[in-house]
Every structure is written in structure tokens, then in C-alpha cells.
Coordinates of C-alpha atoms in Angstrom, one line a residue:
M20 CA -20.6 23.2 15.9
Y21 CA -23.6 22.9 16.5
G22 CA -24.2 25.2 19.3
R23 CA -25.1 22.5 22.3
D24 CA -23.3 20.2 24.2
P25 CA -24.0 16.7 23.6
W26 CA -27.3 16.5 26.2
G27 CA -28.9 19.2 24.3
G28 CA -28.4 21.8 26.1
P29 CA -26.7 26.1 25.3
L30 CA -23.6 25.8 25.1
E31 CA -22.1 28.3 28.3
I32 CA -19.3 29.1 29.5
N33 CA -18.6 30.9 32.5
A34 CA -16.3 33.7 32.4
A35 CA -15.7 34.6 36.3
D36 CA -14.6 31.2 36.6
S37 CA -12.1 31.6 34.0
A38 CA -10.5 34.4 34.7
T39 CA -10.4 33.5 38.0
D40 CA -7.9 29.6 36.6
D41 CA -6.0 32.2 34.8
D42 CA -5.9 34.0 37.8
R43 CA -4.9 31.0 39.7
S44 CA -2.3 29.7 36.2
R45 CA -0.4 33.0 36.9
N46 CA 0.1 33.4 40.1
L47 CA 1.8 30.0 39.5
N48 CA 3.7 31.7 37.4
D49 CA 5.4 33.9 39.5
L50 CA 6.0 32.9 42.0
D51 CA 9.7 32.3 43.0
R52 CA 10.5 28.8 44.0
A53 CA 14.2 29.5 44.8
A54 CA 13.9 32.5 46.6
L55 CA 11.6 30.4 48.3
S56 CA 14.3 27.6 48.9
R57 CA 16.8 28.6 50.4
P58 CA 16.8 31.3 54.2
L59 CA 15.4 35.4 53.6
D60 CA 17.7 37.8 54.9
E61 CA 16.5 41.3 57.0
T62 CA 16.3 43.0 53.1
Q63 CA 14.1 40.2 51.9
Q64 CA 11.2 39.7 54.5
S65 CA 11.0 43.8 54.3
W66 CA 10.4 43.1 50.9
L67 CA 8.2 40.3 50.9
L68 CA 7.0 40.9 54.3
G69 CA 6.1 44.8 53.9
P70 CA 6.4 46.3 57.7
A71 CA 5.4 45.2 60.7
E72 CA 2.2 46.1 62.4
Q73 CA 3.2 47.1 65.6
K74 CA -0.4 47.0 67.4
K75 CA -1.0 42.8 68.1
K76 CA 2.5 41.6 69.7
K77 CA 2.8 38.4 67.5
K78 CA 4.9 34.9 67.8
Y79 CA 7.6 34.7 66.5
V80 CA 10.7 31.6 65.4
D81 CA 14.4 32.3 65.9
L82 CA 15.9 30.1 63.2
G83 CA 19.6 31.1 65.2
C84 CA 20.6 33.6 62.1
I85 CA 17.7 35.4 61.9
I86 CA 14.5 36.0 63.4
V87 CA 10.2 35.5 62.3
S88 CA 7.1 35.2 63.0
R89 CA 5.7 31.7 62.9
K90 CA 3.3 32.9 61.1
I91 CA 5.1 33.5 57.8
F92 CA 7.2 30.6 58.8
V93 CA 4.8 28.2 58.5
W94 CA 3.1 29.7 55.6
T95 CA 6.4 30.3 54.0
V96 CA 7.5 26.3 54.5
G97 CA 4.2 24.6 53.0
S98 CA 4.6 27.2 50.2
I99 CA 8.9 25.5 49.7
V100 CA 6.7 22.5 50.0
A101 CA 3.3 22.4 47.6
A102 CA 6.4 24.1 45.3
G103 CA 8.1 20.9 45.9
L104 CA 5.3 18.8 44.9
L105 CA 4.0 20.6 41.7
V106 CA 7.1 20.0 40.7
G107 CA 7.6 16.1 41.5
L108 CA 4.0 15.9 39.9
I109 CA 4.9 17.2 37.1
T110 CA 8.0 15.3 36.6
L111 CA 6.3 12.7 37.4
I112 CA 3.7 13.2 34.3
V113 CA 6.1 14.3 32.6
K114 CA 8.5 11.1 32.9
T115 CA 5.6 8.0 32.7
V116 CA 3.4 10.0 30.0
P117 CA 4.6 8.1 27.0
R118 CA 5.7 10.7 24.2
H119 CA 4.1 9.7 21.1
H120 CA 6.9 12.0 18.5
H121 CA 9.7 9.3 20.1
S122 CA 8.8 6.7 21.1
H123 CA 7.5 3.7 17.8
A124 CA 4.7 1.0 18.1
P125 CA 6.4 -3.3 18.1
A126 CA 5.8 -3.3 14.6
D127 CA 2.5 -5.8 13.7
N128 CA 2.9 -10.0 12.8
Y129 CA 2.3 -8.1 9.7
T130 CA 5.5 -5.2 9.6
L131 CA 7.6 -8.4 10.4
A132 CA 6.2 -10.8 7.6
L133 CA 6.3 -7.4 5.0
H134 CA 10.4 -7.5 5.4
K135 CA 11.1 -10.9 4.8
A136 CA 7.9 -11.3 1.7
L137 CA 10.3 -8.5 0.2
M138 CA 13.4 -11.1 0.4
F139 CA 12.6 -13.2 -1.2
F140 CA 12.7 -11.5 -4.2
N141 CA 16.5 -10.6 -4.0
G142 CA 16.7 -14.3 -4.0
Q143 CA 14.6 -14.3 -7.0
R144 CA 16.4 -12.1 -9.2
S145 CA 18.4 -12.7 -12.1
G146 CA 21.5 -11.4 -14.1
K147 CA 24.3 -9.2 -13.2
L148 CA 23.1 -8.9 -8.9
P149 CA 23.8 -5.3 -7.2
K150 CA 25.6 -5.3 -4.3
H151 CA 23.2 -4.7 -1.8
N152 CA 21.3 -8.3 -2.5
N153 CA 21.3 -9.3 0.5
V154 CA 21.1 -12.8 0.2
S155 CA 24.5 -14.3 0.5
W156 CA 25.2 -16.9 -1.4
R157 CA 23.2 -16.3 -4.4
G158 CA 25.5 -14.8 -6.8
S159 CA 25.6 -13.2 -10.3
S160 CA 23.4 -15.6 -12.7
C161 CA 22.5 -16.0 -16.4
L162 CA 24.8 -13.8 -18.0
S163 CA 24.8 -15.4 -21.4
D164 CA 20.0 -15.6 -21.3
G165 CA 19.2 -14.1 -24.9
K166 CA 22.1 -13.2 -26.4
G167 CA 24.6 -14.2 -29.9
K168 CA 21.2 -15.0 -32.0
Q169 CA 21.0 -12.6 -34.9
G170 CA 18.8 -10.5 -36.9
S171 CA 16.7 -10.5 -33.6
F172 CA 14.9 -7.9 -31.5
Y173 CA 16.1 -8.5 -28.3
K174 CA 19.9 -8.0 -27.8
D175 CA 19.9 -9.5 -25.0
L176 CA 17.6 -11.1 -22.2
V177 CA 20.0 -10.5 -18.8
G178 CA 18.0 -9.8 -15.7
G179 CA 14.8 -10.6 -14.1
Y180 CA 13.3 -12.8 -11.3
Y181 CA 14.0 -16.8 -11.9
D182 CA 10.0 -18.1 -11.5
A183 CA 9.9 -20.0 -8.6
G184 CA 12.0 -23.5 -7.7
D185 CA 13.7 -23.5 -10.7
A186 CA 15.6 -20.7 -13.0
I187 CA 12.7 -20.1 -16.3
K188 CA 12.0 -16.5 -16.6
F189 CA 8.1 -17.3 -17.7
H190 CA 7.3 -13.6 -18.4
F191 CA 3.4 -14.1 -18.0
P192 CA 3.1 -14.4 -14.1
A193 CA 6.5 -12.4 -14.1
S194 CA 4.1 -9.3 -15.8
F195 CA 1.5 -9.4 -13.1
S196 CA 3.8 -9.5 -9.9
M197 CA 5.1 -6.6 -11.0
T198 CA 1.3 -5.5 -11.6
M199 CA 0.7 -6.5 -7.3
L200 CA 3.3 -4.5 -6.4
S201 CA 3.2 -1.4 -8.1
W202 CA -0.5 -1.5 -7.4
S203 CA -0.1 -1.6 -3.2
V204 CA 2.3 0.9 -4.0
I205 CA 0.9 2.7 -5.1
E206 CA -2.2 2.9 -3.0
Y207 CA 0.0 2.2 0.7
S208 CA 2.6 4.3 -0.2
A209 CA 2.3 5.3 3.7
K210 CA 2.8 1.8 5.1
Y211 CA 5.9 1.1 2.7
E212 CA 7.6 4.3 4.3
A213 CA 6.9 3.3 7.5
A214 CA 8.0 0.3 8.1
G215 CA 11.5 1.1 6.0
E216 CA 10.1 -0.8 2.1
L217 CA 9.2 2.2 -0.2
N218 CA 12.9 2.5 -1.6
H219 CA 13.4 -1.7 -0.8
V220 CA 9.9 -2.5 -3.5
K221 CA 10.3 0.0 -6.3
E222 CA 13.8 -1.1 -6.4
L223 CA 12.3 -4.9 -7.0
I224 CA 10.5 -2.9 -9.2
K225 CA 12.7 -1.5 -11.7
W226 CA 14.4 -4.6 -11.5
G227 CA 11.0 -6.3 -13.2
A228 CA 10.5 -3.2 -15.7
D229 CA 13.9 -2.9 -16.5
Y230 CA 13.8 -6.6 -18.0
F231 CA 10.0 -6.4 -19.4
L232 CA 11.9 -3.5 -21.8
K233 CA 14.6 -5.7 -23.3
T234 CA 11.5 -8.5 -24.1
F235 CA 9.9 -6.7 -26.9
N236 CA 11.1 -3.2 -29.4
S237 CA 10.1 -1.6 -26.8
S238 CA 10.8 2.5 -29.3
A239 CA 9.3 1.3 -32.0
D240 CA 5.4 2.9 -32.6
T241 CA 4.6 -1.0 -33.5
I242 CA 5.7 -3.6 -32.6
D243 CA 4.7 -7.7 -34.7
R244 CA 6.6 -10.3 -31.3
I245 CA 7.2 -10.0 -28.1
V246 CA 10.0 -12.5 -26.1
A247 CA 7.4 -15.1 -23.3
Q248 CA 9.9 -17.1 -22.2
V249 CA 13.1 -18.2 -21.2
G250 CA 14.8 -21.8 -20.0
S251 CA 13.2 -24.6 -20.9
G252 CA 11.9 -27.0 -18.8
D253 CA 9.2 -29.5 -20.4
T254 CA 10.1 -32.6 -19.4
S255 CA 7.3 -35.1 -21.1
G256 CA 8.4 -38.2 -22.4
G257 CA 11.3 -39.3 -20.2
S258 CA 13.8 -36.4 -22.0
T259 CA 16.7 -36.5 -20.1
T260 CA 17.4 -32.5 -22.3
P261 CA 19.6 -30.9 -19.8
N262 CA 17.5 -28.1 -18.9
D263 CA 15.6 -26.3 -15.7
H264 CA 13.7 -29.3 -14.4
Y265 CA 15.7 -32.1 -15.3
C266 CA 18.8 -30.9 -13.8
W267 CA 19.0 -29.7 -10.5
M268 CA 22.0 -26.4 -9.9
R269 CA 22.7 -23.5 -8.8
P270 CA 21.6 -21.2 -11.2
E271 CA 24.9 -19.5 -10.9
D272 CA 26.6 -22.5 -12.9
I273 CA 23.5 -23.1 -14.8
D274 CA 25.9 -24.1 -18.1
Y275 CA 23.7 -25.6 -20.9
D276 CA 21.6 -24.1 -23.4
R277 CA 18.5 -22.2 -22.2
P278 CA 15.7 -21.3 -25.2
V279 CA 14.1 -18.1 -25.9
T280 CA 10.2 -18.7 -26.9
E281 CA 9.2 -15.9 -28.9
C282 CA 5.7 -15.2 -29.6
S283 CA 3.3 -13.7 -32.4
T284 CA -0.4 -14.3 -31.1
C285 CA -0.4 -13.5 -27.2
S286 CA -2.6 -10.9 -26.3
D287 CA -3.2 -12.0 -22.5
L288 CA 1.0 -12.0 -22.5
A289 CA 1.2 -9.1 -23.6
A290 CA -1.8 -6.7 -22.2
E291 CA 0.0 -8.4 -19.2
M292 CA 3.1 -6.5 -19.5
A293 CA 1.1 -3.2 -20.8
A294 CA -0.7 -3.8 -17.2
A295 CA 3.2 -4.5 -15.5
L296 CA 4.8 -1.2 -17.5
A297 CA 1.3 1.3 -17.1
S298 CA 1.2 0.4 -12.9
A299 CA 5.2 0.9 -12.5
S300 CA 5.0 4.6 -14.3
I301 CA 2.8 5.6 -12.1
V302 CA 4.5 3.9 -8.8
F303 CA 7.8 6.2 -10.9
K304 CA 5.9 9.3 -11.6
D305 CA 8.6 11.8 -9.9
N306 CA 11.2 10.2 -12.4
K307 CA 9.6 11.5 -16.4
A308 CA 11.4 10.3 -18.3
Y309 CA 11.6 7.1 -16.9
S310 CA 7.9 7.2 -16.2
Q311 CA 7.4 8.0 -20.1
K312 CA 9.8 5.3 -21.7
L313 CA 7.7 2.5 -19.2
V314 CA 4.4 4.5 -20.5
H315 CA 5.2 4.1 -24.4
G316 CA 6.5 0.2 -23.7
A317 CA 2.9 -0.2 -21.9
K318 CA 0.8 1.9 -25.7
T319 CA 3.2 -0.6 -28.1
L320 CA 2.5 -3.7 -26.0
F321 CA -1.6 -2.8 -26.3
K322 CA -1.7 -2.1 -29.1
F323 CA -0.1 -5.2 -30.5
A324 CA -2.4 -6.9 -27.5
R325 CA -5.5 -5.3 -29.8
D326 CA -3.9 -5.8 -33.6
Q327 CA -2.3 -9.1 -33.3
R328 CA -5.1 -12.3 -31.0
G329 CA -4.6 -15.1 -30.0
R330 CA -3.5 -17.2 -26.1
Y331 CA 0.3 -16.5 -25.4
S332 CA 0.2 -20.7 -24.2
A333 CA -2.3 -21.7 -27.6
G334 CA -0.7 -24.6 -30.3
G335 CA 1.0 -26.7 -28.4
S336 CA 3.7 -24.4 -26.4
E337 CA 5.5 -25.2 -23.8
A338 CA 3.9 -22.1 -21.5
A339 CA 0.9 -24.3 -22.0
I340 CA 2.0 -27.0 -19.7
F341 CA 2.9 -24.9 -16.9
Y342 CA 0.7 -21.6 -16.9
N343 CA -2.0 -21.7 -19.5
S344 CA -3.6 -18.7 -20.0
T345 CA -8.2 -19.2 -20.4
S346 CA -8.2 -16.2 -21.9
Y347 CA -7.4 -13.1 -22.6
W348 CA -10.6 -11.1 -22.4
D349 CA -9.7 -10.0 -18.9
E350 CA -6.3 -8.9 -19.5
F351 CA -7.9 -6.3 -21.7
I352 CA -10.3 -4.9 -19.4
W353 CA -6.7 -5.1 -16.7
G354 CA -4.4 -3.2 -18.7
G355 CA -7.0 -1.4 -20.0
A356 CA -7.9 0.5 -16.6
W357 CA -3.7 1.1 -15.7
L358 CA -3.6 2.9 -19.3
Y359 CA -6.4 5.4 -18.9
Y360 CA -5.0 6.0 -15.0
A361 CA -1.1 5.6 -16.4
T362 CA -2.3 8.6 -19.4
G363 CA -6.0 10.1 -18.5
N364 CA -6.7 8.6 -21.8
N365 CA -10.5 7.8 -22.9
S366 CA -9.6 5.5 -25.7
Y367 CA -8.1 3.3 -22.9
L368 CA -11.5 3.9 -20.2
Q369 CA -13.3 3.3 -23.1
L370 CA -12.4 0.4 -24.3
A371 CA -11.5 -1.6 -20.5
T372 CA -15.2 -0.9 -20.0
M373 CA -17.1 -2.1 -22.8
P374 CA -20.0 -4.5 -22.3
G375 CA -19.1 -6.6 -24.7
L376 CA -15.7 -6.4 -23.6
A377 CA -16.6 -7.7 -19.4
K378 CA -19.4 -9.8 -21.3
H379 CA -16.3 -12.2 -22.8
A380 CA -14.3 -12.0 -19.9
G381 CA -17.2 -13.1 -18.0
A382 CA -18.2 -10.5 -16.0
F383 CA -21.6 -11.4 -15.4
W384 CA -21.7 -14.6 -14.6
G385 CA -20.8 -16.3 -11.9
G386 CA -19.0 -19.6 -12.7
P387 CA -16.4 -21.9 -9.7
D388 CA -13.5 -19.9 -10.4
Y389 CA -15.3 -16.4 -11.1
G390 CA -13.7 -13.6 -8.1
V391 CA -11.2 -15.0 -7.9
L392 CA -8.0 -13.5 -9.0
S393 CA -4.0 -15.4 -10.4
W394 CA -2.3 -15.0 -12.1
D395 CA -4.2 -16.1 -15.5
N396 CA -7.7 -14.6 -14.4
K397 CA -7.6 -10.7 -13.7
L398 CA -11.0 -10.6 -13.1
A399 CA -12.1 -9.6 -9.8
G400 CA -8.6 -7.2 -9.9
A401 CA -9.9 -5.4 -12.7
Q402 CA -14.0 -4.5 -11.8
L403 CA -11.9 -3.9 -8.4
L404 CA -9.9 -1.3 -10.1
L405 CA -12.4 0.6 -12.2
S406 CA -15.2 0.5 -9.0
R407 CA -11.4 2.8 -7.5
L408 CA -13.1 5.4 -10.3
R409 CA -16.2 5.9 -10.0
L410 CA -16.1 6.1 -5.4
F411 CA -13.9 8.2 -6.0
L412 CA -14.9 9.9 -8.9
S413 CA -18.0 9.5 -10.1
P414 CA -17.4 9.3 -14.4
G415 CA -20.9 9.3 -14.7
Y416 CA -22.6 9.0 -18.4
P417 CA -21.9 6.9 -20.5
Y418 CA -19.9 5.1 -17.6
E419 CA -22.0 4.3 -14.7
E420 CA -24.0 1.9 -15.5
I421 CA -20.4 -0.6 -16.2
L422 CA -18.9 1.1 -13.6
R423 CA -21.5 0.6 -11.3
T424 CA -22.4 -3.3 -12.5
F425 CA -19.2 -3.9 -10.9
H426 CA -18.8 -2.3 -8.2
N427 CA -22.3 -5.2 -7.2
Q428 CA -19.7 -7.2 -8.7
T429 CA -17.5 -6.8 -6.8
S430 CA -19.4 -6.6 -3.5
I431 CA -20.9 -9.7 -3.8
I432 CA -17.4 -10.8 -4.8
M433 CA -15.7 -10.0 -1.2
C434 CA -19.0 -11.5 -0.1
S435 CA -18.2 -14.2 -0.8
Y436 CA -14.5 -15.1 0.5
L437 CA -16.4 -14.8 3.7
P438 CA -17.4 -18.1 6.0
I439 CA -20.4 -17.6 6.7
F440 CA -21.2 -17.7 2.5
T441 CA -21.1 -21.7 0.8
K442 CA -19.0 -20.6 -2.2
F443 CA -16.6 -21.4 -1.0
N444 CA -15.4 -24.4 0.9
R445 CA -12.5 -23.4 4.1
T446 CA -10.5 -26.8 5.5
K447 CA -11.4 -27.4 9.2
G448 CA -8.7 -25.2 9.9
G449 CA -10.4 -22.3 8.6
L450 CA -8.1 -22.1 5.6
I451 CA -10.2 -20.6 1.8
E452 CA -10.8 -23.2 -0.2
L453 CA -10.3 -20.6 -3.6
N454 CA -9.3 -23.2 -6.0
H455 CA -11.5 -25.8 -4.4
G456 CA -9.3 -28.3 -3.2
R457 CA -6.9 -28.4 -5.9
P458 CA -2.9 -27.7 -4.6
Q459 CA -1.2 -24.3 -3.8
P460 CA -3.9 -23.3 -2.3
L461 CA -2.2 -19.8 -0.8
Q462 CA -1.3 -17.8 -3.9
Y463 CA -6.2 -17.4 -4.5
V464 CA -5.7 -16.4 -0.6
V465 CA -3.4 -13.9 -0.1
N466 CA -4.5 -12.1 -3.8
A467 CA -7.9 -12.2 -2.1
A468 CA -7.0 -10.9 1.1
F469 CA -5.1 -8.1 -0.8
L470 CA -8.6 -7.1 -2.7
A471 CA -10.7 -7.4 0.9
T472 CA -8.2 -5.0 2.3
L473 CA -8.7 -3.2 -0.3
F474 CA -11.9 -2.9 -0.6
S475 CA -12.4 -2.2 2.6
D476 CA -10.3 0.7 2.3
Y477 CA -12.1 2.1 -0.3
L478 CA -15.3 2.5 0.5
E479 CA -13.5 4.0 4.0
A480 CA -11.7 6.1 2.6
A481 CA -15.2 7.3 0.2
D482 CA -17.5 7.1 3.4
T483 CA -19.5 5.0 1.4
P484 CA -21.4 2.3 2.6
G485 CA -22.0 -0.7 0.4
W486 CA -20.2 -3.6 1.7
Y487 CA -22.7 -5.1 3.9
C488 CA -21.0 -8.9 4.4
G489 CA -18.5 -7.1 6.6
P490 CA -14.4 -7.1 5.9
N491 CA -14.1 -10.5 8.4
F492 CA -12.8 -12.3 5.9
Y493 CA -8.6 -11.0 5.2
S494 CA -7.1 -10.4 8.3
T495 CA -8.1 -14.9 9.6
D496 CA -7.0 -16.0 6.5
I497 CA -3.7 -13.7 6.2
D498 CA -2.7 -14.9 10.1
Y499 CA -3.4 -18.8 9.7
I500 CA -0.7 -18.4 6.5
L501 CA 1.4 -16.8 9.4
G502 CA 1.1 -20.2 11.7
K503 CA -3.1 -19.5 13.5
N504 CA -3.0 -23.6 12.0
P505 CA -3.5 -26.9 12.5
R506 CA -0.5 -27.7 12.4
K507 CA 0.8 -24.4 14.2
M508 CA 3.9 -23.9 11.7
S509 CA 4.1 -20.8 9.1
Y510 CA 3.9 -21.1 5.3
I511 CA 6.6 -17.9 5.2
V512 CA 10.6 -19.1 5.2
G513 CA 12.4 -17.5 7.8
F514 CA 8.7 -16.0 9.9
G515 CA 7.7 -17.4 13.3
N516 CA 10.1 -20.2 15.0
H517 CA 8.2 -23.5 13.0
Y518 CA 8.1 -23.6 9.0
P519 CA 9.5 -25.2 5.9
K520 CA 12.9 -26.4 6.5
H521 CA 12.9 -28.9 2.9
L522 CA 11.8 -25.7 -0.2
H523 CA 12.0 -26.9 -3.0
H524 CA 14.1 -24.4 -4.5
R525 CA 17.4 -25.5 -6.1
G526 CA 20.3 -22.9 -5.4
A527 CA 18.9 -23.0 -1.6
S528 CA 18.8 -26.2 -1.6
I529 CA 22.9 -26.6 -2.6
P530 CA 25.7 -25.5 0.3
K531 CA 27.8 -22.7 -1.0
N532 CA 30.6 -24.9 -0.7
K533 CA 32.9 -23.5 -3.9
I534 CA 32.4 -27.5 -5.3
R535 CA 30.2 -27.0 -9.1
Y536 CA 28.0 -29.4 -9.7
N537 CA 26.1 -30.6 -12.9
C538 CA 23.5 -31.2 -14.2
K539 CA 22.9 -34.0 -12.5
G540 CA 24.5 -34.2 -9.7
G541 CA 22.4 -32.0 -7.9
W542 CA 20.2 -34.5 -7.7
K543 CA 21.2 -36.3 -4.4
W544 CA 20.7 -32.4 -3.0
R545 CA 17.2 -32.6 -4.5
D546 CA 17.2 -36.1 -2.8
T547 CA 18.6 -35.7 0.6
S548 CA 15.8 -35.6 4.0
K549 CA 18.4 -32.9 5.4
P550 CA 16.4 -29.2 6.2
N551 CA 18.6 -26.8 3.0
P552 CA 21.9 -25.1 4.0
N553 CA 20.5 -22.1 2.3
T554 CA 17.4 -19.7 4.6
L555 CA 15.7 -18.2 1.1
V556 CA 13.9 -15.5 3.8
G557 CA 10.4 -14.7 2.7
A558 CA 9.6 -17.5 0.7
M559 CA 5.4 -18.2 0.9
V560 CA 5.0 -22.2 0.4
A561 CA 2.2 -23.8 -2.4
G562 CA 0.7 -24.2 1.2
P563 CA -1.0 -27.4 2.4
D564 CA -3.7 -29.6 1.4
R565 CA -7.8 -29.2 1.8
H566 CA -7.0 -31.3 5.1
D567 CA -5.2 -28.8 6.5
G568 CA -1.7 -31.3 5.8
F569 CA 1.6 -30.3 4.6
H570 CA 4.1 -32.9 4.7
D571 CA 7.6 -31.0 4.4
V572 CA 9.8 -32.5 1.5
R573 CA 11.8 -30.9 -1.3
T574 CA 10.6 -33.0 -4.0
N575 CA 6.8 -31.9 -3.8
Y576 CA 6.1 -29.2 -5.3
N577 CA 2.9 -29.2 -4.1
Y578 CA 3.6 -28.1 -0.7
T579 CA 7.1 -27.0 -0.8
E580 CA 7.5 -25.0 -3.9
P581 CA 7.0 -20.9 -3.8
T582 CA 6.4 -18.6 -6.9
I583 CA 6.9 -14.9 -7.2
A584 CA 3.2 -14.5 -8.0
G585 CA 2.7 -15.7 -5.2
N586 CA 4.5 -13.8 -2.6
A587 CA 3.7 -10.3 -5.3
G588 CA 0.1 -11.6 -3.6
L589 CA 1.4 -11.5 0.2
V590 CA 3.3 -8.4 0.1
A591 CA 0.5 -7.1 -1.1
A592 CA -2.0 -8.2 1.7
L593 CA 0.9 -7.7 4.0
V594 CA 1.0 -4.0 4.0
A595 CA -2.1 -3.2 3.8
L596 CA -3.0 -5.1 6.6
S597 CA -0.1 -3.7 7.9
G598 CA 0.9 -0.9 10.1
D599 CA -1.1 1.8 12.1
K600 CA -5.0 0.9 11.4
T601 CA -5.2 4.4 10.9
T602 CA -3.0 5.3 7.5
G603 CA -5.3 3.6 4.8
I604 CA -4.9 4.2 0.5
D605 CA -3.6 7.1 -1.3
K606 CA -6.5 8.4 -2.6
N607 CA -5.0 10.1 -5.6
T608 CA -1.9 9.6 -6.6
I609 CA -3.9 6.8 -8.9
F610 CA -5.6 9.3 -10.2
S611 CA -2.3 11.7 -11.1
A612 CA -2.8 11.4 -14.7
V613 CA -6.7 11.7 -15.6
P614 CA -7.9 15.1 -16.5
P615 CA -11.0 15.9 -14.9
M616 CA -14.1 14.4 -15.4
F617 CA -16.0 17.2 -16.3
P618 CA -15.2 20.2 -18.4
T619 CA -14.6 23.5 -16.7
P620 CA -17.4 26.0 -16.6
P621 CA -17.2 29.2 -18.3
P622 CA -17.0 32.2 -16.3
P623 CA -20.1 33.6 -15.4
P624 CA -21.5 36.6 -17.0
A625 CA -20.8 40.2 -16.3
P626 CA -23.1 41.6 -14.1
W627 CA -26.0 43.2 -15.8
K628 CA -26.1 46.8 -16.3
P629 CA -29.2 49.6 -17.4

């Protein structure tokens, strides 16, 4: 490019040397090795050697059938030996140099763990299972969910995913889980493809999206209520009413009532469900009809979220016990950003970048949980998602100021994850305490690992400096989860040689023995000290305590219960870290529906003629 060599001198090519090399190459190629590998008859000798000189007496070698000059004999034998050595050398090089297009490097630990983490979702499926579900001890279950209620806005609520070790379908964390899976596919589809998991993860997303479309009138433009939850788990006050927490049964054997919880003021839930459907519409953009169906549902949900304000867990609902939402402002930014990417409609971008909205969501202050992405708080994810817009498309006025703020805040958050800063403590074993020592830490760790990896990949793809703290956080914490911890155990079931064997999970703890255990009949399997008879491959448990301690006890869900929200973050982090480090993000797919940031300039005027 510069016309100079790296040492500063002029770049020169010696034509004579090149020509000589070409001649040598041609002479080598023209050499008939086959002819030299067998004895020559007289005709061949006369053709190859030409007429013999009579003036000078030469020495000859008698080969029995022919007599040849000793000089020619030595030259011929030497040529044969040289040709043989050359052929041998070429063969040796071909056999020893690796053939990159045929061989594949062994899968790294992140890829191996990714295969298993995705299998967890197969084990959590509700409804009529597909034949290829590949979890031998699971079967179709809860096929009566949502059926039989006259005049309801839903026909049935069969399908979806069970939240954790129970059989409740909590739509708030479930929709966040699907959004995280979709985001990871949009960014890292090439890595999913390389791991052979792209079709699998898309099928898992579709399973969730299809279910969400059942939970409201998805064909309408305006709605006044949605379903928030199916099943019940409240056992407060010593209640003995059979439900998903009082009973210990396989999902396939459930015979108690599974109530449906509706809500009419649930902005946080509706906006999160809108984000799930909008992000899934980008994943399935090649299926135009299905993608448009998802977009329509997302727009309807988001309008409902904006029109009928309120927290879905307010008013003493059961959701407040298990998945209490602190606010809906972060879901407004998060859902608005995803709808903008899904539709290209600027009104969604204008909403997502409103300074007032950001202020309500806590974007300008650093509370104790600032920067922690979870099923409750999407702010850190929303800020990164909108920073992407600034890094790659630079929309300028009127968005630049707030996008620059989001970008700067994201950089600060990423720095806060690093050990050299004191924003968050770490256990002695090195695990970051994003939830400040409270139980079930791993779900927050994997979400942060995904954000950190993704932000690093954004900066590299945009060729933009800006994270001066360095991307040294994420792999160490994921490695901790995979087994590099004081207990030398993996916190992912089925990964490695040492992992939890007493998962807090009804289906995994009851043997597949054709015996139907009733509500209390399954308690013996809950309380036994024996390992689970079934392995729920890929389930990430809640995690260790603040002292790196872990009790592999089924009855202590704070250690051994997995959740779909936790596993969704795990899958996202693992795919981001997996595979070839030269395979980065997909820069353009997320912008497929986004129109050009600036109007097309008019054509130049015609040339002036006097």
C-alpha cells in the first residue's frame, strides 16, 4: 500500500532473479521422472544424449544390456535420486501440514457447555412435546392449561416453559429469557451455526414466542388485559391447598387446579413480552409472515403497556412473592429499543431515548444494583443495545446526546465489573457478587458476562476505542461456573466430572418407573438424600454462597434450583465466548428494518453550459 518495505527502504523486485526462478521451476516441471526411472534403450539414449563425440575417448559403464558413458550414468542416477528426494519431501509436507479446510479444532469448553445449556430448555418444556425433544424422562404435560373458561380472551394456554424446579409458568422471567436468547442469536448466529445449534436455539425461541401469542388477543390492535401466570405456588400461612409448591409431582402427573392469573395494568410485563416478540421477529425475519405476526403482537403489547400503566406485581399479587418488579421504566426503554430495531419506526426510538424516561429508569445515578442486568432490571441491557446504534450508525441529532450518555454509562458499568474496582465485592474464590452476597448469584454473573463480551465485540467491530479498563472480566467468572472454583465443581449439571446431583427439580428427582405419585406421595423423592434418578442436562444451579460454599441439597433451592432466566443468560454468555475468536458479531442483521439515518441526497445538477 505504501510503496516501501517495513524497514523504510524502497520496495524493489529483481527481475533477473525472478526469471531465473521461473526457468528453474519450468525445468523441474519438464523433467520426465517416469522416463528416468527405467533403463534407456539405444533410441532413447541417442535422443536424450545426442550424437557421441569422437574426438575424445570417454569412459563407459557396461550395464549388461547396454553400455553408457560413466558421466551420463552418474548424471542419470543422481537425477533419479534427486527427483526421488524431491517427491518424498513434497509428500512429507503434504502429509504433515494440517489441512484446515478438512479438519476441525476440538470444541472448546464454552462450546461443550453451550450444547448442554440449551438442552435444559428441552427439559423445561410444557405442553405436547415434539418427538425430537431428546429428554427421555419427560413427556407431554399440563395439556388442559387455560381451557374451559367461557368468555375468556384466550382459547388455551398449553405450551411455553416451566420456570424452574416447579411447574409454574411465570411470564415475566420467561419473556426476558426469550429476549436474551433472541439477542444472542441476532449477534452470534455464525457461532451458533459453527456449533451446530442454530436450528435448535431458533426452535426453542419459537416455542416460547408461539406460547406468548396465546396469552393475549394477538390479532387485535388494542387490548385491555393479558395473562401473567399459569399455575400457583403460594403456600403462605400454612396453606395445604394442592399447588405447584405444596405438591411434589412430575409435571406429567399434575391433576390439581392450575389457575390463570390475568392483569390489566402490567406495563412491565407487557413491555417485556413486546421485547421478546420484537427480538424474535428479527431472528425469524426470513419467514416474513411469521415475523410480521410477531411484530404485530409486539406493537399491540407495547401500546397496552403505555396506555394502562402499572406494575404487574402490585396489589399483593402472587407474583410479588416470587418475581416482584420494581418498576416499568426500564422495560419501556428496553421494549422501545427492540421495537425500533424490529420495525424501523422512529417513534419507538424517540421514546427509548427520552431523557425523562431514562431518568425514571435510574440511568443517571449509581445505586447498589446499578449495572446489574436481570429479569427485573433491563436498564444495563437497554443502554448497551442503544449504544450499538451510536457505534455503528451514528444517527446524530437529536439522538446523539442521550446515546453518548448511554455509551459512557455502559463503559463505566463494564469497568465496574473488573476486580481492580471496588463497586462489587468478590468471593475469595474470585466470583463477582453482583447481588451483594444474596442467594442465587449465578444468574446475574452470566448476564454480566454476556454484556461485557458483547460490548468488547462491539468496540472491535466498530474499530472504536473506549473501554480503557480492558475486557478481563467475563471469562474468569464463566470459568468459575464451569469448575475453576475452590470446590472444583461445575455448577452446570452434566458438565465435567463433578456437578450437583441433587437438583431442586420435581421431574428430575422422581424416577420414571410407571408409578404415579400423588401430591404428597412425591415428598419422599423430595426429601431423600439419594441423587436424582434423572439428569437435567445443562441446568445451571442457583450457585454458591458468598463464602464459595455450596450444599448439594435438594430441599435448599437457594443452592440447587435452576431457572430459565438464569440459563438464558448462560447460553448467551457461552455462545459469545465460544468458538473461533475471529468470528465476531453480525453487524447488520439487527438493522435490517432500520431505514437510512439520513435522507438520500438529491442528484447533482446538470453540467452548466454557456
